[in-house]
Amino acid sequence: MGVPGYRYREAETLDSGVRRNDGLERRLSGIRKRMTYDDATELRRLRWRSRRGMRELDRLFERWLDRCWATSTEAEREVFRRLLDCEDDRLWKWFLGHERSDDAQLDTLVQSIRQLSPG
């Protein structure tokens, strides 16, 4: 049970009897209801493609996949796929804000990913 490709940790029960990862479980249960089998398969493939040579880029892409993929439109997903086709050095400059993409859709996505909080 669960989202394919997502590693679950054992839930820790605190002294008060509250599970530490209850919030995560509630969020994931909502995602599970919205995602079809094909979505889950595509998400696994994208997680693999998102693995880059730079941990920082990995984290940025994972953050978007974790928080935005399930609710994104097909057009937004296509822009993300195009973003993954870009070279790492160019991506890094975009995410640092040293340069901006000439493609308005890619630039919009990069800026939205930059705005996602790390936690």
mmCIF file of N, CA and C in Angstrom:
data_model
loop_
_atom_site.group_PDB
_atom_site.id
_atom_site.type_symbol
_atom_site.label_atom_id
_atom_site.label_comp_id
_atom_site.label_asym_id
_atom_site.label_seq_id
_atom_site.Cartn_x
_atom_site.Cartn_y
_atom_site.Cartn_z
ATOM 1 N N MET A 1 0.841 -1.168 0.000
ATOM 2 C CA MET A 1 0.000 0.000 0.000
ATOM 3 C C MET A 1 0.884 1.227 0.000
ATOM 4 N N GLY A 2 0.427 2.288 -0.624
ATOM 5 C CA GLY A 2 1.186 3.528 -0.632
ATOM 6 C C GLY A 2 1.476 3.983 -2.040
ATOM 7 N N VAL A 3 2.175 5.072 -2.135
ATOM 8 C CA VAL A 3 2.556 5.624 -3.422
ATOM 9 C C VAL A 3 3.768 4.847 -3.914
ATOM 10 N N PRO A 4 3.672 4.240 -5.102
ATOM 11 C CA PRO A 4 4.814 3.497 -5.617
ATOM 12 C C PRO A 4 6.018 4.421 -5.766
ATOM 13 N N GLY A 5 7.191 3.919 -5.433
ATOM 14 C CA GLY A 5 8.403 4.693 -5.564
ATOM 15 C C GLY A 5 8.692 5.590 -4.377
ATOM 16 N N TYR A 6 7.801 5.653 -3.415
ATOM 17 C CA TYR A 6 8.012 6.491 -2.238
ATOM 18 C C TYR A 6 8.428 5.607 -1.084
ATOM 19 N N ARG A 7 9.503 5.964 -0.437
ATOM 20 C CA ARG A 7 9.989 5.166 0.690
ATOM 21 C C ARG A 7 9.343 5.659 1.967
ATOM 22 N N TYR A 8 8.686 4.752 2.652
ATOM 23 C CA TYR A 8 8.036 5.102 3.912
ATOM 24 C C TYR A 8 8.947 4.733 5.077
ATOM 25 N N ARG A 9 8.930 5.570 6.086
ATOM 26 C CA ARG A 9 9.650 5.255 7.303
ATOM 27 C C ARG A 9 8.652 4.744 8.319
ATOM 28 N N GLU A 10 9.137 3.936 9.218
ATOM 29 C CA GLU A 10 8.272 3.459 10.296
ATOM 30 C C GLU A 10 7.789 4.656 11.097
ATOM 31 N N ALA A 11 6.536 4.678 11.395
ATOM 32 C CA ALA A 11 5.979 5.758 12.205
ATOM 33 C C ALA A 11 6.385 5.555 13.652
ATOM 34 N N GLU A 12 6.788 6.619 14.273
ATOM 35 C CA GLU A 12 7.154 6.550 15.674
ATOM 36 C C GLU A 12 5.972 7.019 16.511
ATOM 37 N N THR A 13 5.646 6.285 17.512
ATOM 38 C CA THR A 13 4.563 6.672 18.403
ATOM 39 C C THR A 13 5.155 7.411 19.592
ATOM 40 N N LEU A 14 4.691 8.616 19.795
ATOM 41 C CA LEU A 14 5.166 9.422 20.906
ATOM 42 C C LEU A 14 4.453 8.998 22.179
ATOM 43 N N ASP A 15 4.937 9.475 23.326
ATOM 44 C CA ASP A 15 4.326 9.130 24.615
ATOM 45 C C ASP A 15 2.845 9.468 24.655
ATOM 46 N N SER A 16 2.467 10.518 23.925
ATOM 47 C CA SER A 16 1.063 10.918 23.942
ATOM 48 C C SER A 16 0.193 10.008 23.080
ATOM 49 N N GLY A 17 0.824 9.068 22.366
ATOM 50 C CA GLY A 17 0.067 8.146 21.524
ATOM 51 C C GLY A 17 -0.172 8.684 20.114
ATOM 52 N N VAL A 18 0.375 9.863 19.804
ATOM 53 C CA VAL A 18 0.207 10.462 18.485
ATOM 54 C C VAL A 18 1.340 9.984 17.591
ATOM 55 N N ARG A 19 1.002 9.583 16.385
ATOM 56 C CA ARG A 19 2.029 9.147 15.452
ATOM 57 C C ARG A 19 2.739 10.362 14.895
ATOM 58 N N ARG A 20 4.045 10.285 14.823
ATOM 59 C CA ARG A 20 4.854 11.413 14.388
ATOM 60 C C ARG A 20 4.568 11.800 12.936
ATOM 61 N N ASN A 21 4.309 10.858 12.069
ATOM 62 C CA ASN A 21 4.129 11.198 10.670
ATOM 63 C C ASN A 21 2.666 11.221 10.237
ATOM 64 N N ASP A 22 1.750 11.497 11.159
ATOM 65 C CA ASP A 22 0.329 11.558 10.808
ATOM 66 C C ASP A 22 0.042 12.578 9.715
ATOM 67 N N GLY A 23 0.678 13.751 9.783
ATOM 68 C CA GLY A 23 0.450 14.778 8.769
ATOM 69 C C GLY A 23 0.877 14.306 7.394
ATOM 70 N N LEU A 24 2.024 13.643 7.332
ATOM 71 C CA LEU A 24 2.505 13.101 6.070
ATOM 72 C C LEU A 24 1.536 12.050 5.545
ATOM 73 N N GLU A 25 1.056 11.181 6.410
ATOM 74 C CA GLU A 25 0.124 10.145 5.985
ATOM 75 C C GLU A 25 -1.163 10.749 5.433
ATOM 76 N N ARG A 26 -1.663 11.808 6.075
ATOM 77 C CA ARG A 26 -2.885 12.447 5.577
ATOM 78 C C ARG A 26 -2.663 13.070 4.211
ATOM 79 N N ARG A 27 -1.514 13.736 4.033
ATOM 80 C CA ARG A 27 -1.212 14.346 2.739
ATOM 81 C C ARG A 27 -1.090 13.288 1.660
ATOM 82 N N LEU A 28 -0.381 12.195 1.976
ATOM 83 C CA LEU A 28 -0.191 11.135 0.992
ATOM 84 C C LEU A 28 -1.491 10.434 0.653
ATOM 85 N N SER A 29 -2.393 10.293 1.614
ATOM 86 C CA SER A 29 -3.655 9.623 1.314
ATOM 87 C C SER A 29 -4.452 10.452 0.311
ATOM 88 N N GLY A 30 -4.378 11.763 0.407
ATOM 89 C CA GLY A 30 -5.050 12.616 -0.573
ATOM 90 C C GLY A 30 -4.430 12.487 -1.943
ATOM 91 N N ILE A 31 -3.103 12.398 -1.995
ATOM 92 C CA ILE A 31 -2.414 12.227 -3.266
ATOM 93 C C ILE A 31 -2.762 10.882 -3.869
ATOM 94 N N ARG A 32 -2.817 9.833 -3.049
ATOM 95 C CA ARG A 32 -3.142 8.498 -3.556
ATOM 96 C C ARG A 32 -4.502 8.484 -4.239
ATOM 97 N N LYS A 33 -5.460 9.219 -3.684
ATOM 98 C CA LYS A 33 -6.808 9.222 -4.261
ATOM 99 C C LYS A 33 -6.821 9.915 -5.613
ATOM 100 N N ARG A 34 -5.978 10.931 -5.811
ATOM 101 C CA ARG A 34 -5.977 11.687 -7.056
ATOM 102 C C ARG A 34 -5.144 11.041 -8.148
ATOM 103 N N MET A 35 -4.205 10.175 -7.789
ATOM 104 C CA MET A 35 -3.289 9.602 -8.769
ATOM 105 C C MET A 35 -3.786 8.263 -9.287
ATOM 106 N N THR A 36 -3.692 8.077 -10.589
ATOM 107 C CA THR A 36 -4.014 6.795 -11.191
ATOM 108 C C THR A 36 -2.742 5.957 -11.263
ATOM 109 N N TYR A 37 -2.892 4.722 -11.693
ATOM 110 C CA TYR A 37 -1.729 3.848 -11.838
ATOM 111 C C TYR A 37 -0.727 4.456 -12.818
ATOM 112 N N ASP A 38 -1.227 4.990 -13.948
ATOM 113 C CA ASP A 38 -0.334 5.591 -14.942
ATOM 114 C C ASP A 38 0.406 6.786 -14.363
ATOM 115 N N ASP A 39 -0.275 7.587 -13.538
ATOM 116 C CA ASP A 39 0.384 8.716 -12.881
ATOM 117 C C ASP A 39 1.512 8.235 -11.985
ATOM 118 N N ALA A 40 1.255 7.190 -11.231
ATOM 119 C CA ALA A 40 2.267 6.673 -10.317
ATOM 120 C C ALA A 40 3.475 6.133 -11.081
ATOM 121 N N THR A 41 3.230 5.474 -12.195
ATOM 122 C CA THR A 41 4.316 4.956 -13.025
ATOM 123 C C THR A 41 5.125 6.108 -13.596
ATOM 124 N N GLU A 42 4.447 7.104 -14.105
ATOM 125 C CA GLU A 42 5.122 8.285 -14.654
ATOM 126 C C GLU A 42 5.919 9.003 -13.566
ATOM 127 N N LEU A 43 5.360 9.099 -12.380
ATOM 128 C CA LEU A 43 6.046 9.749 -11.272
ATOM 129 C C LEU A 43 7.343 9.014 -10.932
ATOM 130 N N ARG A 44 7.298 7.683 -10.916
ATOM 131 C CA ARG A 44 8.519 6.905 -10.670
ATOM 132 C C ARG A 44 9.568 7.180 -11.737
ATOM 133 N N ARG A 45 9.160 7.229 -12.980
ATOM 134 C CA ARG A 45 10.101 7.503 -14.074
ATOM 135 C C ARG A 45 10.708 8.899 -13.934
ATOM 136 N N LEU A 46 9.876 9.858 -13.585
ATOM 137 C CA LEU A 46 10.371 11.219 -13.429
ATOM 138 C C LEU A 46 11.318 11.339 -12.243
ATOM 139 N N ARG A 47 11.034 10.621 -11.179
ATOM 140 C CA ARG A 47 11.965 10.634 -10.039
ATOM 141 C C ARG A 47 13.339 10.117 -10.474
ATOM 142 N N TRP A 48 13.344 9.096 -11.304
ATOM 143 C CA TRP A 48 14.609 8.557 -11.788
ATOM 144 C C TRP A 48 15.301 9.578 -12.693
ATOM 145 N N ARG A 49 14.554 10.194 -13.602
ATOM 146 C CA ARG A 49 15.135 11.202 -14.499
ATOM 147 C C ARG A 49 15.604 12.434 -13.748
ATOM 148 N N SER A 50 15.009 12.707 -12.595
ATOM 149 C CA SER A 50 15.355 13.889 -11.811
ATOM 150 C C SER A 50 16.670 13.735 -11.075
ATOM 151 N N ARG A 51 17.181 12.544 -11.016
ATOM 152 C CA ARG A 51 18.461 12.324 -10.332
ATOM 153 C C ARG A 51 19.567 12.887 -11.211
ATOM 154 N N ARG A 52 20.224 13.897 -10.702
ATOM 155 C CA ARG A 52 21.253 14.584 -11.462
ATOM 156 C C ARG A 52 22.606 14.349 -10.804
ATOM 157 N N GLY A 53 23.605 15.037 -11.311
ATOM 158 C CA GLY A 53 24.924 14.966 -10.713
ATOM 159 C C GLY A 53 25.083 15.896 -9.525
ATOM 160 N N MET A 54 24.064 16.704 -9.274
ATOM 161 C CA MET A 54 24.133 17.669 -8.181
ATOM 162 C C MET A 54 22.994 17.413 -7.210
ATOM 163 N N ARG A 55 23.332 17.203 -5.965
ATOM 164 C CA ARG A 55 22.319 16.931 -4.946
ATOM 165 C C ARG A 55 21.319 18.084 -4.832
ATOM 166 N N GLU A 56 21.798 19.307 -4.997
ATOM 167 C CA GLU A 56 20.926 20.469 -4.877
ATOM 168 C C GLU A 56 19.810 20.438 -5.919
ATOM 169 N N LEU A 57 20.176 20.082 -7.162
ATOM 170 C CA LEU A 57 19.153 19.958 -8.206
ATOM 171 C C LEU A 57 18.203 18.812 -7.898
ATOM 172 N N ASP A 58 18.757 17.704 -7.408
ATOM 173 C CA ASP A 58 17.913 16.564 -7.022
ATOM 174 C C ASP A 58 16.834 17.010 -6.044
ATOM 175 N N ARG A 59 17.237 17.751 -5.030
ATOM 176 C CA ARG A 59 16.302 18.199 -3.984
ATOM 177 C C ARG A 59 15.240 19.133 -4.546
ATOM 178 N N LEU A 60 15.649 20.028 -5.428
ATOM 179 C CA LEU A 60 14.680 20.960 -6.015
ATOM 180 C C LEU A 60 13.624 20.204 -6.825
ATOM 181 N N PHE A 61 14.080 19.273 -7.651
ATOM 182 C CA PHE A 61 13.134 18.505 -8.459
ATOM 183 C C PHE A 61 12.246 17.608 -7.592
ATOM 184 N N GLU A 62 12.840 16.961 -6.597
ATOM 185 C CA GLU A 62 12.050 16.113 -5.695
ATOM 186 C C GLU A 62 10.976 16.923 -4.985
ATOM 187 N N ARG A 63 11.329 18.115 -4.575
ATOM 188 C CA ARG A 63 10.386 18.978 -3.866
ATOM 189 C C ARG A 63 9.165 19.265 -4.747
ATOM 190 N N TRP A 64 9.410 19.581 -6.026
ATOM 191 C CA TRP A 64 8.285 19.864 -6.924
ATOM 192 C C TRP A 64 7.463 18.597 -7.156
ATOM 193 N N LEU A 65 8.125 17.476 -7.371
ATOM 194 C CA LEU A 65 7.398 16.223 -7.592
ATOM 195 C C LEU A 65 6.558 15.858 -6.376
ATOM 196 N N ASP A 66 7.109 16.022 -5.176
ATOM 197 C CA ASP A 66 6.384 15.682 -3.954
ATOM 198 C C ASP A 66 5.181 16.592 -3.719
ATOM 199 N N ARG A 67 5.329 17.854 -3.993
ATOM 200 C CA ARG A 67 4.289 18.818 -3.623
ATOM 201 C C ARG A 67 3.351 19.220 -4.748
ATOM 202 N N CYS A 68 3.807 19.153 -5.983
ATOM 203 C CA CYS A 68 3.021 19.743 -7.068
ATOM 204 C C CYS A 68 2.571 18.767 -8.152
ATOM 205 N N TRP A 69 3.261 17.654 -8.311
ATOM 206 C CA TRP A 69 2.960 16.751 -9.423
ATOM 207 C C TRP A 69 1.498 16.291 -9.426
ATOM 208 N N ALA A 70 1.012 15.839 -8.296
ATOM 209 C CA ALA A 70 -0.330 15.240 -8.240
ATOM 210 C C ALA A 70 -1.426 16.219 -8.638
ATOM 211 N N THR A 71 -1.232 17.488 -8.391
ATOM 212 C CA THR A 71 -2.277 18.477 -8.691
ATOM 213 C C THR A 71 -1.977 19.292 -9.940
ATOM 214 N N SER A 72 -0.877 19.006 -10.615
ATOM 215 C CA SER A 72 -0.505 19.792 -11.793
ATOM 216 C C SER A 72 -1.312 19.369 -13.017
ATOM 217 N N THR A 73 -1.455 20.307 -13.939
ATOM 218 C CA THR A 73 -2.143 20.024 -15.201
ATOM 219 C C THR A 73 -1.181 19.302 -16.140
ATOM 220 N N GLU A 74 -1.703 18.755 -17.206
ATOM 221 C CA GLU A 74 -0.844 18.074 -18.180
ATOM 222 C C GLU A 74 0.134 19.059 -18.815
ATOM 223 N N ALA A 75 -0.280 20.294 -19.024
ATOM 224 C CA ALA A 75 0.616 21.310 -19.594
ATOM 225 C C ALA A 75 1.779 21.601 -18.642
ATOM 226 N N GLU A 76 1.497 21.694 -17.347
ATOM 227 C CA GLU A 76 2.557 21.933 -16.358
ATOM 228 C C GLU A 76 3.508 20.740 -16.292
ATOM 229 N N ARG A 77 2.954 19.556 -16.411
ATOM 230 C CA ARG A 77 3.788 18.350 -16.387
ATOM 231 C C ARG A 77 4.714 18.312 -17.596
ATOM 232 N N GLU A 78 4.203 18.735 -18.735
ATOM 233 C CA GLU A 78 5.024 18.757 -19.945
ATOM 234 C C GLU A 78 6.166 19.764 -19.810
ATOM 235 N N VAL A 79 5.905 20.900 -19.210
ATOM 236 C CA VAL A 79 6.968 21.888 -18.972
ATOM 237 C C VAL A 79 8.021 21.292 -18.040
ATOM 238 N N PHE A 80 7.596 20.564 -17.009
ATOM 239 C CA PHE A 80 8.554 19.923 -16.104
ATOM 240 C C PHE A 80 9.402 18.905 -16.859
ATOM 241 N N ARG A 81 8.790 18.124 -17.734
ATOM 242 C CA ARG A 81 9.552 17.154 -18.531
ATOM 243 C C ARG A 81 10.591 17.867 -19.395
ATOM 244 N N ARG A 82 10.194 19.000 -19.977
ATOM 245 C CA ARG A 82 11.131 19.791 -20.789
ATOM 246 C C ARG A 82 12.268 20.332 -19.924
ATOM 247 N N LEU A 83 11.954 20.710 -18.703
ATOM 248 C CA LEU A 83 12.973 21.211 -17.787
ATOM 249 C C LEU A 83 14.018 20.132 -17.511
ATOM 250 N N LEU A 84 13.579 18.898 -17.374
ATOM 251 C CA LEU A 84 14.504 17.791 -17.125
ATOM 252 C C LEU A 84 15.442 17.536 -18.306
ATOM 253 N N ASP A 85 15.060 17.975 -19.488
ATOM 254 C CA ASP A 85 15.907 17.796 -20.668
ATOM 255 C C ASP A 85 17.039 18.819 -20.745
ATOM 256 N N CYS A 86 17.010 19.829 -19.903
ATOM 257 C CA CYS A 86 18.033 20.885 -19.923
ATOM 258 C C CYS A 86 19.313 20.408 -19.245
ATOM 259 N N GLU A 87 20.407 21.044 -19.613
ATOM 260 C CA GLU A 87 21.711 20.699 -19.048
ATOM 261 C C GLU A 87 21.823 21.192 -17.609
ATOM 262 N N ASP A 88 22.556 20.428 -16.814
ATOM 263 C CA ASP A 88 22.690 20.739 -15.389
ATOM 264 C C ASP A 88 23.285 22.117 -15.129
ATOM 265 N N ASP A 89 24.329 22.493 -15.865
ATOM 266 C CA ASP A 89 24.952 23.787 -15.596
ATOM 267 C C ASP A 89 24.006 24.941 -15.892
ATOM 268 N N ARG A 90 23.217 24.788 -16.920
ATOM 269 C CA ARG A 90 22.220 25.818 -17.243
ATOM 270 C C ARG A 90 21.137 25.866 -16.162
ATOM 271 N N LEU A 91 20.660 24.700 -15.744
ATOM 272 C CA LEU A 91 19.643 24.640 -14.686
ATOM 273 C C LEU A 91 20.142 25.309 -13.413
ATOM 274 N N TRP A 92 21.378 25.017 -13.054
ATOM 275 C CA TRP A 92 21.933 25.568 -11.820
ATOM 276 C C TRP A 92 21.968 27.091 -11.870
ATOM 277 N N LYS A 93 22.359 27.643 -13.008
ATOM 278 C CA LYS A 93 22.383 29.109 -13.160
ATOM 279 C C LYS A 93 20.977 29.685 -13.045
ATOM 280 N N TRP A 94 20.000 28.984 -13.602
ATOM 281 C CA TRP A 94 18.614 29.452 -13.512
ATOM 282 C C TRP A 94 18.131 29.422 -12.068
ATOM 283 N N PHE A 95 18.388 28.312 -11.372
ATOM 284 C CA PHE A 95 17.910 28.187 -9.993
ATOM 285 C C PHE A 95 18.628 29.137 -9.039
ATOM 286 N N LEU A 96 19.882 29.478 -9.320
ATOM 287 C CA LEU A 96 20.592 30.454 -8.501
ATOM 288 C C LEU A 96 20.155 31.883 -8.805
ATOM 289 N N GLY A 97 19.505 32.070 -9.964
ATOM 290 C CA GLY A 97 19.060 33.398 -10.344
ATOM 291 C C GLY A 97 20.107 34.191 -11.112
ATOM 292 N N HIS A 98 21.210 33.538 -11.524
ATOM 293 C CA HIS A 98 22.251 34.215 -12.294
ATOM 294 C C HIS A 98 21.822 34.448 -13.731
ATOM 295 N N GLU A 99 20.980 33.579 -14.241
ATOM 296 C CA GLU A 99 20.446 33.698 -15.599
ATOM 297 C C GLU A 99 18.975 33.333 -15.564
ATOM 298 N N ARG A 100 18.280 33.671 -16.652
ATOM 299 C CA ARG A 100 16.874 33.284 -16.799
ATOM 300 C C ARG A 100 16.707 32.585 -18.131
ATOM 301 N N SER A 101 15.797 31.662 -18.169
ATOM 302 C CA SER A 101 15.532 30.925 -19.400
ATOM 303 C C SER A 101 14.862 31.848 -20.422
ATOM 304 N N ASP A 102 15.186 31.630 -21.692
ATOM 305 C CA ASP A 102 14.526 32.378 -22.765
ATOM 306 C C ASP A 102 13.088 31.911 -22.952
ATOM 307 N N ASP A 103 12.806 30.682 -22.548
ATOM 308 C CA ASP A 103 11.472 30.097 -22.642
ATOM 309 C C ASP A 103 10.655 30.557 -21.424
ATOM 310 N N ALA A 104 9.600 31.286 -21.661
ATOM 311 C CA ALA A 104 8.800 31.854 -20.567
ATOM 312 C C ALA A 104 8.194 30.774 -19.672
ATOM 313 N N GLN A 105 7.757 29.668 -20.261
ATOM 314 C CA GLN A 105 7.164 28.589 -19.464
ATOM 315 C C GLN A 105 8.200 27.948 -18.547
ATOM 316 N N LEU A 106 9.392 27.698 -19.070
ATOM 317 C CA LEU A 106 10.454 27.127 -18.239
ATOM 318 C C LEU A 106 10.836 28.092 -17.127
ATOM 319 N N ASP A 107 10.936 29.370 -17.467
ATOM 320 C CA ASP A 107 11.296 30.368 -16.464
ATOM 321 C C ASP A 107 10.252 30.438 -15.350
ATOM 322 N N THR A 108 8.985 30.393 -15.719
ATOM 323 C CA THR A 108 7.913 30.414 -14.722
ATOM 324 C C THR A 108 8.011 29.218 -13.792
ATOM 325 N N LEU A 109 8.264 28.037 -14.354
ATOM 326 C CA LEU A 109 8.390 26.839 -13.532
ATOM 327 C C LEU A 109 9.611 26.916 -12.613
ATOM 328 N N VAL A 110 10.735 27.367 -13.148
ATOM 329 C CA VAL A 110 11.943 27.507 -12.327
ATOM 330 C C VAL A 110 11.670 28.446 -11.158
ATOM 331 N N GLN A 111 11.023 29.565 -11.424
ATOM 332 C CA GLN A 111 10.739 30.527 -10.357
ATOM 333 C C GLN A 111 9.786 29.939 -9.315
ATOM 334 N N SER A 112 8.813 29.154 -9.757
ATOM 335 C CA SER A 112 7.885 28.552 -8.791
ATOM 336 C C SER A 112 8.593 27.480 -7.953
ATOM 337 N N ILE A 113 9.499 26.731 -8.546
ATOM 338 C CA ILE A 113 10.261 25.737 -7.796
ATOM 339 C C ILE A 113 11.169 26.436 -6.786
ATOM 340 N N ARG A 114 11.764 27.550 -7.194
ATOM 341 C CA ARG A 114 12.618 28.310 -6.265
ATOM 342 C C ARG A 114 11.843 28.800 -5.054
ATOM 343 N N GLN A 115 10.548 29.061 -5.212
ATOM 344 C CA GLN A 115 9.718 29.584 -4.126
ATOM 345 C C GLN A 115 9.260 28.521 -3.145
ATOM 346 N N LEU A 116 9.373 27.234 -3.515
ATOM 347 C CA LEU A 116 8.950 26.155 -2.619
ATOM 348 C C LEU A 116 9.887 26.097 -1.421
ATOM 349 N N SER A 117 9.316 26.092 -0.230
ATOM 350 C CA SER A 117 10.148 26.045 0.977
ATOM 351 C C SER A 117 10.769 24.666 1.137
ATOM 352 N N PRO A 118 11.973 24.589 1.699
ATOM 353 C CA PRO A 118 12.669 23.312 1.807
ATOM 354 C C PRO A 118 12.094 22.315 2.792
ATOM 355 N N GLY A 119 11.144 22.626 3.562
ATOM 356 C CA GLY A 119 10.692 21.672 4.566
ATOM 357 C C GLY A 119 9.454 21.052 4.259
#
